[in-house]
């Protein structure tokens, strides 16, 4: 019989993604000054207002310098996204910073103690998932992969044209048909909603974006007009935080696997790598991707779980969904022998104590090229374990 499956993406100008970008901007600023800094930054964006809240830790020497730079970095990030609208403008929005010192109760669980021999513990309890499959060259689910690609190209087009009719806020969605063997049989529907200048028609937007999307999708995947829905409400002139409030961490399925795999529940942006919500999710993707790249499975899901203050994970699960060349338990044993999954080991293996996180804040944390945004970026996408596993 087959089935349909849908994933969506949102642009860097979506209100929630603006907040992810700002939270990761603050994180990268701290890490520039102090690689061991602790950051848990949350952002709220609404009409001409941005508010920061959360917890941070840095040395007495560096903290005042960092705090003085935050507002300028935040405004620069909003400008780079492209917001110069009357009710949300990078130069005019009201800015409030309520970041405060990290709780000592949390810090004592995370910090290492050389006298007692205690290793660095996880920054919180929780469960994290990683996933990889053979649907795309990036070893990512296809519906999400191409939804991201459409919006990345739309943003490039918008920023390269000084007379663009497009605004920064946009969403894409792809519905794929699968046969009863879990193989992609084609595209059922494409949905694109994009902010635009006043007076621009749906037909004008459709004419602009149709060839762009057709070039991105594999041959034969582009649908006809009846199955390509463009701005279905009729117009999308009011967008960004003026149209809807944004919050950090509200697009976690967009950030990961588009619903094709489980999500542990924790958001990523604004969190330093002692927080396993982020670092262990990256490690799980790293392992799952290398399992598939090594030819040991066509699909792989990995779950990790931690207790706050404890270094070793409380559990590791490997599932290959009936596609594995080895038994899942044997594969799990190989991974355990190959890598350490303590928070410190993950940070060291993936070189996460660097200001590399702003590029993750839009178009997905996974399915990217290792190093695509500079040295050390997307290190969890590297295939350095594949040969060892094979």
PDB file of C-alpha atoms in Angstrom, residues 12 14-25 41-46 50-52 81 241 245-249 269-270 361:
ATOM      1  CA  UNK A  12      16.728  31.835   9.534  1.00  0.00           C
ATOM      2  CA  UNK A  14      11.479  32.680  11.288  1.00  0.00           C
ATOM      3  CA  UNK A  15      10.842  34.137  14.791  1.00  0.00           C
ATOM      4  CA  UNK A  16      11.961  30.971  16.599  1.00  0.00           C
ATOM      5  CA  UNK A  17      15.065  30.682  14.446  1.00  0.00           C
ATOM      6  CA  UNK A  18      15.999  34.308  15.125  1.00  0.00           C
ATOM      7  CA  UNK A  19      15.991  33.342  18.809  1.00  0.00           C
ATOM      8  CA  UNK A  20      18.124  30.248  18.161  1.00  0.00           C
ATOM      9  CA  UNK A  21      20.577  32.422  16.224  1.00  0.00           C
ATOM     10  CA  UNK A  22      20.806  34.979  19.024  1.00  0.00           C
ATOM     11  CA  UNK A  23      21.248  32.324  21.721  1.00  0.00           C
ATOM     12  CA  UNK A  24      24.076  30.706  19.749  1.00  0.00           C
ATOM     13  CA  UNK A  25      25.586  34.144  19.078  1.00  0.00           C
ATOM     14  CA  UNK A  41      20.965  31.380  27.006  1.00  0.00           C
ATOM     15  CA  UNK A  42      17.260  31.686  26.161  1.00  0.00           C
ATOM     16  CA  UNK A  43      15.886  34.381  23.841  1.00  0.00           C
ATOM     17  CA  UNK A  44      12.430  35.880  23.356  1.00  0.00           C
ATOM     18  CA  UNK A  45      11.680  37.980  20.273  1.00  0.00           C
ATOM     19  CA  UNK A  46       8.503  39.956  19.652  1.00  0.00           C
ATOM     20  CA  UNK A  50      14.458  41.076  22.226  1.00  0.00           C
ATOM     21  CA  UNK A  51      14.902  39.674  25.731  1.00  0.00           C
ATOM     22  CA  UNK A  52      17.702  37.395  26.961  1.00  0.00           C
ATOM     23  CA  UNK A  81      19.421  37.841   8.818  1.00  0.00           C
ATOM     24  CA  UNK A 241       8.710  38.685  15.374  1.00  0.00           C
ATOM     25  CA  UNK A 245       6.661  35.834  18.916  1.00  0.00           C
ATOM     26  CA  UNK A 246       9.762  33.643  18.848  1.00  0.00           C
ATOM     27  CA  UNK A 247      11.490  31.533  21.500  1.00  0.00           C
ATOM     28  CA  UNK A 248      14.755  29.595  21.603  1.00  0.00           C
ATOM     29  CA  UNK A 249      14.400  25.845  21.160  1.00  0.00           C
ATOM     30  CA  UNK A 269      20.796  26.408  20.765  1.00  0.00           C
ATOM     31  CA  UNK A 270      22.320  28.578  23.472  1.00  0.00           C
ATOM     32  CA  UNK A 361      21.089  27.715  14.310  1.00  0.00           C
TER      33      UNK A 361
END
